[in-house]
Coordinates of C-alpha atoms in Angstrom, one line a residue:
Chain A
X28 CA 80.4 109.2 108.6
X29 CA 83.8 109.4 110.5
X30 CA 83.8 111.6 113.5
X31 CA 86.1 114.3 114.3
X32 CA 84.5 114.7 117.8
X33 CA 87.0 112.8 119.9
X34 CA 90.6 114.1 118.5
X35 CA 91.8 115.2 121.7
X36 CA 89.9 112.8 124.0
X37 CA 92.3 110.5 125.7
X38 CA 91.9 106.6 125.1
X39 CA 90.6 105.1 128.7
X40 CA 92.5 102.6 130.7
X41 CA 91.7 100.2 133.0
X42 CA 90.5 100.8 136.5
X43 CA 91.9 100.2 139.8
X44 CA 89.3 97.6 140.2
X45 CA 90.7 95.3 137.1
X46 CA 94.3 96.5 137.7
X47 CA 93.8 94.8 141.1
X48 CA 92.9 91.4 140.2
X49 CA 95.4 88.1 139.1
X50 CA 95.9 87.4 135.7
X51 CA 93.7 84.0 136.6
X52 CA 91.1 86.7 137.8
X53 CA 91.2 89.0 134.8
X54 CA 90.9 86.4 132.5
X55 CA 88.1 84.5 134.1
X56 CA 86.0 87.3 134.7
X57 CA 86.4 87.9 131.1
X58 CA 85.6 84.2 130.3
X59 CA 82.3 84.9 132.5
X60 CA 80.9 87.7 131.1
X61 CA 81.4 85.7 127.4
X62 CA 79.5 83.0 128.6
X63 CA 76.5 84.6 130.3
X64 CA 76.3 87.6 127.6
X65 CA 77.7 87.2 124.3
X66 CA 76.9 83.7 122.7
X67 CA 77.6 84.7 119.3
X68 CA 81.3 84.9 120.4
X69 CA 81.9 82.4 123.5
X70 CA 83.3 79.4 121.6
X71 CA 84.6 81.4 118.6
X72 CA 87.6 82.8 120.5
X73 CA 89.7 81.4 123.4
X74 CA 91.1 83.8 126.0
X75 CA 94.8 83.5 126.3
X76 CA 95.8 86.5 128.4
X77 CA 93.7 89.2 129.7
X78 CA 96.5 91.7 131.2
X79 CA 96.9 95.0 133.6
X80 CA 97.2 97.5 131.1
X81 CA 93.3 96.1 129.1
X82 CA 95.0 93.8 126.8
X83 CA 93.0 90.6 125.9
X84 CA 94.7 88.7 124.0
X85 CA 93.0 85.8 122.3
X86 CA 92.8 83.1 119.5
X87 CA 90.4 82.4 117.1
X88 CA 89.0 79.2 117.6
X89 CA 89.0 78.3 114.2
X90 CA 90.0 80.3 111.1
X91 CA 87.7 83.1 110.4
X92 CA 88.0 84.8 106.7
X93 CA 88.8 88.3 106.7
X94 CA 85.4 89.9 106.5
X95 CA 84.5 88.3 109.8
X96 CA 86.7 88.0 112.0
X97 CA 87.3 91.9 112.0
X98 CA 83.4 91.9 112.7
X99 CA 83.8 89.5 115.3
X100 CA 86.6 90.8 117.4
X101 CA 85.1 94.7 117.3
X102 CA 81.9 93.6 118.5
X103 CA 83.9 91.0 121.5
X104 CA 86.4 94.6 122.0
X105 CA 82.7 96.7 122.3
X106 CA 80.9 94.1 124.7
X107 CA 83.5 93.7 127.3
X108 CA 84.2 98.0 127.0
X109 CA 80.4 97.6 128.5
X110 CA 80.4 94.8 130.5
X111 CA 83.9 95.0 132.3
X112 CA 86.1 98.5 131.8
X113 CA 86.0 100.7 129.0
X114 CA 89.6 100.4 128.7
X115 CA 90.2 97.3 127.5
X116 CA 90.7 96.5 124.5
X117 CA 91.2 92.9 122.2
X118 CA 94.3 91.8 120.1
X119 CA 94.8 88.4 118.6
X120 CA 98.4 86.7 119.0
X121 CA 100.9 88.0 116.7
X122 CA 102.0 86.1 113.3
X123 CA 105.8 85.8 112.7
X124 CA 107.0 85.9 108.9
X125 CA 106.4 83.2 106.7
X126 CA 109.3 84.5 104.3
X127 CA 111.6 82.1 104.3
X128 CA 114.3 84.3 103.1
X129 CA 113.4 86.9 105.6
X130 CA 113.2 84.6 108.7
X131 CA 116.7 83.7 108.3
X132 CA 117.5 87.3 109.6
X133 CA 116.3 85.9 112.8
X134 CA 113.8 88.7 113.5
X135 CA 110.8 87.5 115.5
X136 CA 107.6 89.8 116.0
X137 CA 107.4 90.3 119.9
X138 CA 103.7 89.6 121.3
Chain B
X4 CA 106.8 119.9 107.3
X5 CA 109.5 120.7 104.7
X6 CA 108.8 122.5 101.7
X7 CA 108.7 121.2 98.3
X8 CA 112.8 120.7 96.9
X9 CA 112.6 121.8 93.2
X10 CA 113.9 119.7 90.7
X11 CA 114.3 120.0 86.6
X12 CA 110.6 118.8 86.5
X13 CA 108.9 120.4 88.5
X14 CA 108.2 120.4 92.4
X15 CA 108.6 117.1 94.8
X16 CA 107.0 117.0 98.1
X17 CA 108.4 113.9 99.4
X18 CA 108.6 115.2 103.3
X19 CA 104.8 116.5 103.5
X20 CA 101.0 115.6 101.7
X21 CA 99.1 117.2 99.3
X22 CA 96.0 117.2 101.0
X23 CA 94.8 120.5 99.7
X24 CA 94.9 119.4 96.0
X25 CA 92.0 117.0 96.6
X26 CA 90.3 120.0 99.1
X27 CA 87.1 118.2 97.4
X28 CA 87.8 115.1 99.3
X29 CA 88.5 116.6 102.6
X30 CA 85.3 118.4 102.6
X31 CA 83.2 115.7 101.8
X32 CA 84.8 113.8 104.7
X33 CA 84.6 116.2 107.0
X34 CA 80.8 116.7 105.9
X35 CA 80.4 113.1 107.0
X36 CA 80.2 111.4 104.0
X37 CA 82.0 107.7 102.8
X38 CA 84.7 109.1 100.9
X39 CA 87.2 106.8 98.3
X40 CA 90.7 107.4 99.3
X41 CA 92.6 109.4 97.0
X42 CA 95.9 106.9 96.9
X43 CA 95.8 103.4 97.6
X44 CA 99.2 102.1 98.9
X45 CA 99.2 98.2 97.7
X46 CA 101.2 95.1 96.6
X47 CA 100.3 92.6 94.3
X48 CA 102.2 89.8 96.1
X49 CA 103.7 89.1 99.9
X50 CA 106.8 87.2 97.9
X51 CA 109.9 88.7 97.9
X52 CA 113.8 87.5 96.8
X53 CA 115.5 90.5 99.0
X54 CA 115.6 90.1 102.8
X55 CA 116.3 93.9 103.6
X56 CA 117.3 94.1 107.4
X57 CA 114.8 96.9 108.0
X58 CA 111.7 95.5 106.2
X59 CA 108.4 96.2 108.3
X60 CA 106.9 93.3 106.1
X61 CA 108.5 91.0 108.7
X62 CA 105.7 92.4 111.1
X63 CA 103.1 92.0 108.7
X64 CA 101.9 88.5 108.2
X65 CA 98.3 87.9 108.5
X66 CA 96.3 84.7 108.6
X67 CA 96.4 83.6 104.7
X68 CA 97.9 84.6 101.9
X69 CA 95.6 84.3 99.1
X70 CA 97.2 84.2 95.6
X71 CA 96.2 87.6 93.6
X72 CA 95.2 86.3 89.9
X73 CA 95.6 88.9 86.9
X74 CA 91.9 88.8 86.8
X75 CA 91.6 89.6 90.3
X76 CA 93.9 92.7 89.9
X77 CA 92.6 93.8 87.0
X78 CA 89.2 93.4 88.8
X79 CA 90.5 95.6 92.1
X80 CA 91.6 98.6 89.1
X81 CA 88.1 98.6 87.2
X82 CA 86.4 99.1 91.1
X83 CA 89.3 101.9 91.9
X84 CA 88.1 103.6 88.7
X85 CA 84.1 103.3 89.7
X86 CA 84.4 105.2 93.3
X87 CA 87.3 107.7 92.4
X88 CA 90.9 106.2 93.4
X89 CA 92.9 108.3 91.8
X90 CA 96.7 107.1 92.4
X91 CA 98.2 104.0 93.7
X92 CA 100.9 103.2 94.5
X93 CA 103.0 99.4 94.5
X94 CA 105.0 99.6 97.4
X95 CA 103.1 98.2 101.0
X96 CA 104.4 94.4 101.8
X97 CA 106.0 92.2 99.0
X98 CA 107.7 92.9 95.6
X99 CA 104.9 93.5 92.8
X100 CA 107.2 93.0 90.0
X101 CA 107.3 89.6 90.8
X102 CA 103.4 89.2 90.2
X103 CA 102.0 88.2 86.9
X104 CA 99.6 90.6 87.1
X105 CA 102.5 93.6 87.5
X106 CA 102.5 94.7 83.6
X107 CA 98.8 94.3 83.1
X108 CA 97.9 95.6 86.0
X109 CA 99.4 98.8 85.7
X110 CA 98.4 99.0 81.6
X111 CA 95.4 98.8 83.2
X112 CA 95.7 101.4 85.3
X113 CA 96.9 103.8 83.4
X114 CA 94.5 103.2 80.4
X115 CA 91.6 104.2 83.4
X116 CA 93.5 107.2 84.0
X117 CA 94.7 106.4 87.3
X118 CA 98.5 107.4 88.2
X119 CA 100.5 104.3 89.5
X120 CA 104.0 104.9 91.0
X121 CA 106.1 101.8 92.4
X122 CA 108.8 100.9 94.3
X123 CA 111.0 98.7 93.9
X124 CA 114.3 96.5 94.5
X125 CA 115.0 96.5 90.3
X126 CA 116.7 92.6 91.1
X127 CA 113.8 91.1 88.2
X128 CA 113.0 94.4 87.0
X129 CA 114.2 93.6 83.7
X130 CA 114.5 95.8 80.1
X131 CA 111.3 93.8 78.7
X132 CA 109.4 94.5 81.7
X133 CA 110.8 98.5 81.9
X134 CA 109.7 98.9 77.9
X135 CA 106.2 97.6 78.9
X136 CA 105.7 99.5 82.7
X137 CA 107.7 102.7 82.2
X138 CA 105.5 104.7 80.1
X139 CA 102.9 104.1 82.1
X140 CA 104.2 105.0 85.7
X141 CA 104.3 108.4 87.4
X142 CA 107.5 107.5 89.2
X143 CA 109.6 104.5 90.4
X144 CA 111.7 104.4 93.3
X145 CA 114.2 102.1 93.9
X146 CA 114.9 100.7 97.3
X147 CA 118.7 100.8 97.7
X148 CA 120.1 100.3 101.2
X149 CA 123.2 101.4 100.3
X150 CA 125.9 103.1 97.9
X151 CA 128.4 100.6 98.2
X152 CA 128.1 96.8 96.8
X153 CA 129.2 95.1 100.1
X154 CA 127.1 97.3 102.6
X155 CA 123.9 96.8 99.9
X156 CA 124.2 93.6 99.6
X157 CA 124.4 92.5 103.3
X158 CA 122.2 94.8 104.5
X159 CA 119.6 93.4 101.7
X160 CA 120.6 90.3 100.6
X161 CA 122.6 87.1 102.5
X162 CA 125.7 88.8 103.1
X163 CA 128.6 91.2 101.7
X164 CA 130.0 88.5 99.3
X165 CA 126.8 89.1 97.3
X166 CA 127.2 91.8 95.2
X167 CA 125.6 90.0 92.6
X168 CA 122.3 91.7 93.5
X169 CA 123.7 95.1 93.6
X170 CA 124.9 94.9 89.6
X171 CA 121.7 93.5 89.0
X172 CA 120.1 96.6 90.1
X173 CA 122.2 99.2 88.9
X174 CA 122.3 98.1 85.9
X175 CA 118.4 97.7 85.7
X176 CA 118.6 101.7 87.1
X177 CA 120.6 102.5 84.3
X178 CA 118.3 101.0 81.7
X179 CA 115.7 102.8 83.1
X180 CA 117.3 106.0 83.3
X181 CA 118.3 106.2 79.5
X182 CA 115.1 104.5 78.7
X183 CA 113.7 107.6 80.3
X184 CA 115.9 110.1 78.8
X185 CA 115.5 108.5 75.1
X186 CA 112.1 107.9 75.1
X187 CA 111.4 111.8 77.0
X188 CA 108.7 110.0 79.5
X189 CA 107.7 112.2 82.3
X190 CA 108.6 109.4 84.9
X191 CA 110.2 110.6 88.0
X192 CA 113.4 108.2 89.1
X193 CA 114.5 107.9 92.6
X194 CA 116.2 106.1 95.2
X195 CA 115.8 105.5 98.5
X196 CA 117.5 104.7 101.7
X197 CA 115.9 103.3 105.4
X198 CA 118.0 104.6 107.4
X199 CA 118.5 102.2 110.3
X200 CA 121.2 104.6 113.1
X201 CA 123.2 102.1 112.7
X202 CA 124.1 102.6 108.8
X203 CA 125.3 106.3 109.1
X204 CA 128.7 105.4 106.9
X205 CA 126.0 104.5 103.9
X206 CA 124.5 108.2 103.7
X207 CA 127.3 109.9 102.1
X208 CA 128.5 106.8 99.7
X209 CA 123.8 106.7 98.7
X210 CA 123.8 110.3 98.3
X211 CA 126.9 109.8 96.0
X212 CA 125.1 107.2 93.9
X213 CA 122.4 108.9 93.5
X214 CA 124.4 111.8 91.9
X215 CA 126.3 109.1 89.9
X216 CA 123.1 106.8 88.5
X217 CA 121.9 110.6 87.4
X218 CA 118.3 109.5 89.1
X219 CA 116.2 112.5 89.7
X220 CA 116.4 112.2 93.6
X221 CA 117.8 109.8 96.1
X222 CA 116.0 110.4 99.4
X223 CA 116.5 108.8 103.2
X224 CA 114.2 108.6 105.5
X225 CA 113.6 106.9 108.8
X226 CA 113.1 103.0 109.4
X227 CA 109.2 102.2 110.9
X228 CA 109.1 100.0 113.9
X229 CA 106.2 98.4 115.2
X230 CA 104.5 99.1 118.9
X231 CA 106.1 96.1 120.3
X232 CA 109.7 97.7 118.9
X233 CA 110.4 93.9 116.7
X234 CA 113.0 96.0 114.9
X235 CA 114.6 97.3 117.8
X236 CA 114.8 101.0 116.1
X237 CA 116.5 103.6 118.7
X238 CA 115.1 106.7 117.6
X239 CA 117.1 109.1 119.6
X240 CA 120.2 108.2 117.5
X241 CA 119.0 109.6 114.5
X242 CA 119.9 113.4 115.8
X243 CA 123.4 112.3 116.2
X244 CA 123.3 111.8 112.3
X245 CA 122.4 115.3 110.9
X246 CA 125.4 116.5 110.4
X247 CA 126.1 113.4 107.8
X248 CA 122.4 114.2 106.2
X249 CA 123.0 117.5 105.2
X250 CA 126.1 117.1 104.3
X251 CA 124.4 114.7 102.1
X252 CA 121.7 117.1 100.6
X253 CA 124.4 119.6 99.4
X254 CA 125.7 117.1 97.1
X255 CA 122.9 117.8 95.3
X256 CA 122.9 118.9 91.7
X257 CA 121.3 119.9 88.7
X258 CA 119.7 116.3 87.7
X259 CA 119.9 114.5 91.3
X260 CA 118.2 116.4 94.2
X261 CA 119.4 114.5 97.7
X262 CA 116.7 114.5 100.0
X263 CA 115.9 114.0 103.6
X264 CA 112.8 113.1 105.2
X265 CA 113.6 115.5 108.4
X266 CA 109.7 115.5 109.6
X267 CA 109.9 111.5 110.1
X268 CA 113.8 111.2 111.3
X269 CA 112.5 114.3 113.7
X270 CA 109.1 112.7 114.6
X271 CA 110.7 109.9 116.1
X272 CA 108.5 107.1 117.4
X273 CA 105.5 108.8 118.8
X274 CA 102.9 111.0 116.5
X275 CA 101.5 114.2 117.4
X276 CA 97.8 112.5 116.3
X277 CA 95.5 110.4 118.7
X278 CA 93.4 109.5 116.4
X279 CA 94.5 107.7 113.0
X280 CA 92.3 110.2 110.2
X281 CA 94.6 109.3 107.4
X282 CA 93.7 106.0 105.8
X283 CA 90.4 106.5 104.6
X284 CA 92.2 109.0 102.2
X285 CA 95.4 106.9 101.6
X286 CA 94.3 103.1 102.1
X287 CA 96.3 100.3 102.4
X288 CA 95.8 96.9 101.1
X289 CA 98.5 94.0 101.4
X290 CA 100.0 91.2 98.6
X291 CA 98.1 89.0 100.6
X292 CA 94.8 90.7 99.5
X293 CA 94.1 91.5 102.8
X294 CA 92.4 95.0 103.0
X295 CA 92.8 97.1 105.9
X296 CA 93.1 100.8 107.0
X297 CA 96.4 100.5 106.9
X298 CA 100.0 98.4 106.9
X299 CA 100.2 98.9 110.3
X300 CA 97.7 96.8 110.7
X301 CA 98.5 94.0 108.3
X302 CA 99.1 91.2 111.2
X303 CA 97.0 89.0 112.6
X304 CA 97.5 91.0 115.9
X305 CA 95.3 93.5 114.3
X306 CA 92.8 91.5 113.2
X307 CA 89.7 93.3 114.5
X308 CA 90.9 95.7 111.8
X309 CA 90.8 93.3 108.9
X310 CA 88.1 94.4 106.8
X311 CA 87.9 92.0 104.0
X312 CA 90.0 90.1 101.0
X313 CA 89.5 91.4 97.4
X314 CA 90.3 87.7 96.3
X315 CA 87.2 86.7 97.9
X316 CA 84.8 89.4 97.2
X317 CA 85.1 92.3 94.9
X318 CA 86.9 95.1 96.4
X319 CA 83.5 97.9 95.2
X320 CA 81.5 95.9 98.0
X321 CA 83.7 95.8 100.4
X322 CA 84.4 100.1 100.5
X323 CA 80.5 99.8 100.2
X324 CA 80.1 97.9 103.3
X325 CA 79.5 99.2 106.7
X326 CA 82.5 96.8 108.1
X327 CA 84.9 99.6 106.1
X328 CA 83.3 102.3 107.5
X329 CA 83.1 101.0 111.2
X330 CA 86.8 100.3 110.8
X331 CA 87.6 103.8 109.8
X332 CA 85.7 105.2 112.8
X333 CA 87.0 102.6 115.1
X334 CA 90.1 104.6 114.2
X335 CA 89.0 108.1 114.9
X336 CA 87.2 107.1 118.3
X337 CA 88.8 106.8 121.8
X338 CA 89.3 103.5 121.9
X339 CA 92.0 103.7 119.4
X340 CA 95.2 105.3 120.6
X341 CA 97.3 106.0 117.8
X342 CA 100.8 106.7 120.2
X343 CA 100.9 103.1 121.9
X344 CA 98.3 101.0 119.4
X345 CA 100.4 101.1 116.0
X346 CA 103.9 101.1 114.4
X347 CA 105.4 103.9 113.7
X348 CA 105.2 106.8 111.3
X349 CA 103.4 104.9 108.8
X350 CA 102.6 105.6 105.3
X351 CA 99.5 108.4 106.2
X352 CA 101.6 110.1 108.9
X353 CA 101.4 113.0 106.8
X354 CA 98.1 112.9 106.0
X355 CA 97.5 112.1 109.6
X356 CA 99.0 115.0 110.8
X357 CA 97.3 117.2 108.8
X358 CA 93.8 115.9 109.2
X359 CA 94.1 116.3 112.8
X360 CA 95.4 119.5 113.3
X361 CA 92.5 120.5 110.7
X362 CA 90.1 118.8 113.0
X363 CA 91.4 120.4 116.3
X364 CA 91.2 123.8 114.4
X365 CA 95.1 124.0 114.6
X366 CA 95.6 124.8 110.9
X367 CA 92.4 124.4 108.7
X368 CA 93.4 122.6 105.0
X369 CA 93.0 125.2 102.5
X370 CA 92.3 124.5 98.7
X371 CA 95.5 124.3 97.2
X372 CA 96.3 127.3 94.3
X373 CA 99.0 127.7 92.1
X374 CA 100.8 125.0 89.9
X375 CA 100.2 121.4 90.9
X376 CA 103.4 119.6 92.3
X377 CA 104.8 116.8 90.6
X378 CA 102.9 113.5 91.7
X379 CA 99.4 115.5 92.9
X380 CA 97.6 112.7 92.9
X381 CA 99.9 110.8 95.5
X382 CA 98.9 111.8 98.7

């Protein structure tokens, strides 16, 4: 099932075309493609940041349970690797700790 | 990787993986099929009462936290049994022996014939709940920041005024070291330290502790960061501290083997591996439920990753399902870069590095021969 094909293949990043564009531009494009291609997604997630390097970073829209929003995000990450660059690649915003013991260290998970 | 260290016991790989004593499962793997992981990594809770200054469970919150019933543990052990697990481990993000289900669960466990190890901070580990779990348990290690009260307690606890928590634990180490001892149980004892660069004066006063609980080892190793480097970890500091580590390993003695995890501390902060091979032997699941490849991949950031919630559905169907296997191969495909998309060194970095040097034809896996190490079954 797994395949040991790619162990030394590098991981692609973003071309010159998408390093070239704004951040407004990055992000709308990817809002674009989302709206004309992939309706199963558009409205699910919101597009917070779509950066240089091939981050997209979004929300969910609402709360998704474990088994699906894995699902959901891998098939929004394989649609835009088609549709826009192959080397982007989708993150959601990060979740700080809800220990409260913990938090009073003062530690807070950087996006 | 470093060599087994031989204790009274019998030998203790804690710096390298024992991939080659479950050669069966590598092969099937590698002949493409959808293998159970050997070890599970796990907690049965995301609560803890410590607030340890190096704790990668800050960095792994995900959306919920569901609360893990007995039934839903017990549950998650009977499926283990079904599709082959044959070790876990309580140690990933939260302190099990604050669950309900921790005595049952690992009763369980062993009754199934699965080997369960667990780590610990010993603060509710009490001598009712060591009679019940001890017999059952491969090995427990304790996590102790430090050898000396004031430096333990502020470096896990609210400050160096508490050295409440510190007797708590020692003496709960004690108990369980005669318990051991009077009772003959095969149980391996450690402690450990995360060694943060900035706690070199604690490696000495540990190591001495160690010696002086009479534990069977007391090892360091490195502290994880994630990729966004929350913790701050400066890995080029840790060279400036092997003169203190070895020192520390020749105090060593007959009963208390000192131990450094020199592959980590000299790994640093990127892996040799592109590709992440390791958790579909050694999986990770969080006190949250949450199961994904691995801990590094606990936070919501990660979420194309989360796989599924044994609270929800039963954790057989979920290893059956394609999302498992699409996650694991999400893994081993280009789009996941294992030097810039993860934490660091994580739990399968062993594994990891094995599996992909045995995939790039570096250093095949062989079946393992000779006598098995201590704790075989614990990747």
């Amino acid at each position: 099932m797994v395949n040991l094909k790619y162990a030394q293949t590098n991981t692609p990043s973003p071309n010159q075309e998408w390093r070239r564009l704004s951040d407004a531009e990055r992000r709308a494009r990817v809002i674009d493609v989302l709206k004309t291609g992939m309706a199963t997604v558009n409205g699910a997630v919101i597009i917070a940041a779509a950066k240089e390097d091939g981050q997209i970073i979004v929300n969910l829209a609402e709360p998704l349970p474990a088994g699906k929003r894995g699902q959901l995000l891998l098939d929004l990450e394989e649609f835009l690797k088609k549709t826009i660059d192959p080397g982007l690649a989708v993150w959601l915003e990060p979740l700080g700790d809800r220990n409260s013991l913990r938090n009073l260290r003062g530690i807070e998970v950087k996006a | 990787m470093s060599a087994a260290v031989q204790t009274r016991e019998g030998a203790l790989i804690l710096d390298s993986h024992k991939l080659s004593h479950h050669f069966d499962r590598v092969q099937a793997w590698e002949a493409g099929e959808r293998i159970a992981p050997v070890s599970v990594d796990m907690a049965l809770t995301r609560a803890c009462g410590a607030m340890c200054s190096f704790c990668y469970a800050m960095m792994q919150e995900s959306q919920a936290r569901s609360s893990i019933k007995t039934a839903h543990a017990l549950n998650l052990v009977d499926d283990f049994a079904a599709i082959g697990v044959r070790s876990v481990s309580l140690v990933s993000d939260g302190e099990s022996t604050l669950s309900k289900a921790y005595v049952p669960f690992i009763q369980h466990a062993a009754e199934l014939g699965i080997d369960v190890g667990n780590a610990t901070n010993a603060w509710e580990w009490e001598p009712e709940k060591i009679e019940q779990v001890l017999p059952h348990l491969t090995w427990v290690r304790f996590t102790v920041a430090a050898g000396r009260p004031e430096s333990y307690a502020q470096i896990m606890y609210k400050g160096p005024e508490h050295t409440e928590v510190f007797d708590r634990a020692m003496k709960h180490i004690k108990y369980a070291v005669d318990l051991k001892k009077r009772k003959q149980l095969s149980v391996t004892l450690g402690i450990q330290m995360v060694l943060m660069p900035q706690f070199k004066d604690e490696i000495i006063p540990f190591a001495q502790l160690g010696v002086d609980l009479g534990v069977d080892y007391a090892v360091i190793k490195h502290c994880s960061d994630d990729e966004q480097h929350t913790l701050g970890i400066d890995y080029s500091k840790y060279e400036e501290l092997y003169d203190l580590l070895t020192q520390a390993e020749a105090m060593s003695n007959e009963q208390t083997k000192v131990i450094v995890k020199w592959s980590k501390i000299r790994d640093g902060d990127k892996p040799p591996y592109k590709r992440f091979y390791g958790p579909a032997f050694l999986l990770q699941i969080s006190g949250s439920g949450l199961v994904a490849p691995s801990g590094m991949f606990f936070n919501a950031r990660h979420s194309k990753l989360h796989i599924g919630n044994y609270t929800e559905e039963r954790f057989i169907d979920i290893w059956k399902s394609d999302r498992y296997w699409r996650a694991m191969n999400y893994l081993a495909s280009p789009a996941f870069d294992a030097q810039t998309m993860m934490g660091t060194l994580p739990i399968q970095h062993y594994v990891s590095v094995a599996l992909d040097r045995h995939a790039k034809g570096i250093e095949r896996l062989q079946p393992a021969t000779g006598p098995k190490p201590l704790h075989a079954n614990f990747l």
